[in-house]
Structure formats: C-alpha cells, structure tokens
Short mmCIF file of C-alpha atoms in Angstrom, two decimals:
data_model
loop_
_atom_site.label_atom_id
_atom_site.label_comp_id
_atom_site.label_asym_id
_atom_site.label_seq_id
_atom_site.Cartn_x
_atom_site.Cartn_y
_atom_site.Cartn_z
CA UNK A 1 7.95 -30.43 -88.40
CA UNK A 2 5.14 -28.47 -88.19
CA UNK A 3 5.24 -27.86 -84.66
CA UNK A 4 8.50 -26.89 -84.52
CA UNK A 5 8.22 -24.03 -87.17
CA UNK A 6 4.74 -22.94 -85.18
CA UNK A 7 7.44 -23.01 -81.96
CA UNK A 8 10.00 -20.73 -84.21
CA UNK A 9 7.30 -18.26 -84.62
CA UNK A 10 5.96 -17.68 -81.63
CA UNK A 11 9.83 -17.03 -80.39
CA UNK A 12 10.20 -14.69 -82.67
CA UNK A 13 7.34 -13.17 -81.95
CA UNK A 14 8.64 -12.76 -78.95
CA UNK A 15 11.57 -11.40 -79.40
CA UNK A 16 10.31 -8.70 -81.58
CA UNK A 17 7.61 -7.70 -79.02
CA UNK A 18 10.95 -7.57 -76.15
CA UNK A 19 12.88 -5.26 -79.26
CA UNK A 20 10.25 -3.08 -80.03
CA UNK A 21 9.09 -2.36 -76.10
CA UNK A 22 12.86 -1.74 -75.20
CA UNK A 23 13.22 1.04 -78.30
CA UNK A 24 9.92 2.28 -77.40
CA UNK A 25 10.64 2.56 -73.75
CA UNK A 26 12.15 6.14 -73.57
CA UNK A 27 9.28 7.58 -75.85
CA UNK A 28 6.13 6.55 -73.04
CA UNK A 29 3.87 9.70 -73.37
CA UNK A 30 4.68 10.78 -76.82
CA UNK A 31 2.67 10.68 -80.23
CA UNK A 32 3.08 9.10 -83.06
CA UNK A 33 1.19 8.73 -86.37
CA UNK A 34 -0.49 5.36 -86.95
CA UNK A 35 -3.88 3.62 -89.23
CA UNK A 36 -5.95 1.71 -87.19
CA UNK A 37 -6.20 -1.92 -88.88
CA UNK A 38 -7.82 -4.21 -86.49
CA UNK A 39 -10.86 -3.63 -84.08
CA UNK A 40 -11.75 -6.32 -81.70
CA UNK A 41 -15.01 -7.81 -82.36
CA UNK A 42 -16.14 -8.01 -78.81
CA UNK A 43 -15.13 -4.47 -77.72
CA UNK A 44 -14.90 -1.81 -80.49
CA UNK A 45 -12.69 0.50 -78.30
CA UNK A 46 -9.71 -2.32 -78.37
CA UNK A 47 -8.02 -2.74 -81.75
CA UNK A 48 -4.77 -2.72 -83.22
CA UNK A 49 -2.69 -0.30 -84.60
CA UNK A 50 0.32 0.62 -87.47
CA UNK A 51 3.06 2.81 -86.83
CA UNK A 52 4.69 4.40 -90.00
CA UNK A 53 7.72 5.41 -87.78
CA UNK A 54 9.17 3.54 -85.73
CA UNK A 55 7.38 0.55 -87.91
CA UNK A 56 5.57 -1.46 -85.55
CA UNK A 57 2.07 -2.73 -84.92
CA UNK A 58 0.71 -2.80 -81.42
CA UNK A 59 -2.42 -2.58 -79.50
CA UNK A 60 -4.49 0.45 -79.32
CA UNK A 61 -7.31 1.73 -77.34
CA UNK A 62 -9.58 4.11 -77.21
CA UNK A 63 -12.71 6.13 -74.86
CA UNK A 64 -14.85 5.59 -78.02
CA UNK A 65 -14.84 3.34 -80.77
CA UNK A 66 -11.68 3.00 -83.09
CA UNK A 67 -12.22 4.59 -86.48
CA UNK A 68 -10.73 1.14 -88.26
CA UNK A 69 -9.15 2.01 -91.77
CA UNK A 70 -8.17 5.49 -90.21
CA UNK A 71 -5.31 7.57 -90.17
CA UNK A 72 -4.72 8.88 -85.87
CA UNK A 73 -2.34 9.95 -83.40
CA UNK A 74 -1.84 8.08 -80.42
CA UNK A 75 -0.06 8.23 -77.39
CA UNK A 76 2.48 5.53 -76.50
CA UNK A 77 1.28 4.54 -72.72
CA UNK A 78 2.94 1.14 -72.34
CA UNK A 79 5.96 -0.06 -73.03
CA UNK A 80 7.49 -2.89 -70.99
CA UNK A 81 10.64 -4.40 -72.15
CA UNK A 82 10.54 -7.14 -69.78
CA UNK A 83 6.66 -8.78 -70.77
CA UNK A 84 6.80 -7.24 -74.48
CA UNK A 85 3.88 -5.19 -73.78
CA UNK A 86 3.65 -2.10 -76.23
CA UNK A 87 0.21 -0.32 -76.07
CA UNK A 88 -1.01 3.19 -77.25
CA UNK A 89 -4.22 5.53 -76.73
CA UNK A 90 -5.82 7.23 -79.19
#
C-alpha cells in the first residue's frame, strides 16, 4: 500500500511539473515576483523558489548566492512542457 501511494505522488508530481511548464511556456524571459525558500546545501547559488502569481515553486539560480527567506524578481529562463522543467534566474 505504501508503495503505491509513494507511486501516486510522484505521478502527480509529474503532472503538475508538465501543467505548470506548459502555462509558463509563453512567459520565457519575463519577471515575476517570488521568496526564495530553499538553498542547496552544496551550491548556495542553486535553490528553490515561490511564485505568488502564477503559484508555483520551481528552481532558481543565481551568479551569487540566493538571499534564502527573501523577497526577488526573477526571470523565467526554462520552461519545457515536454520534461517538466521550469527554472528561473534571479
């Protein structure tokens, strides 16, 4: 049983990252306002980020390291409807 509701989320995971890369498609280059609430241990210029509008969360980079806990603008630079892949810069 518990397998099969780990399977359940994964694919809808998945299906939200294929929704949200196909809305966000049209909108590659623009900003949007977003709080930075994850930065990756390893590399502090990876994270993710919140989106207030459209409400998503998604990965986020930047050239220095993420201000976590912050309010920022980032550009949309990624997204793929066919992998799922949303990813903005800051």
């Amino acid at each position: 049983m518990q397998a099969a509701d780990h399977k359940a989320h994964q694919y809808e995971n998945a299906v939200l990252d294929l929704v949200e890369a196909a809305v966000l498609h049209p909108h590659i280059g623009q900003e949007f306002a977003g709080v930075v609430v994850q930065v990756d241990d390893n590399d502090p210029t990876q994270g993710d980020i919140v989106m207030q509008e459209p409400a998503i969360e998604a990965r986020v980079s930047s050239g220095a390291a993420l201000p976590l806990g912050t309010d920022v603008r980032a550009r949309l630079v990624e997204a793929d409807p066919r992998t799922g892949t949303v990813r903005f810069e800051v």
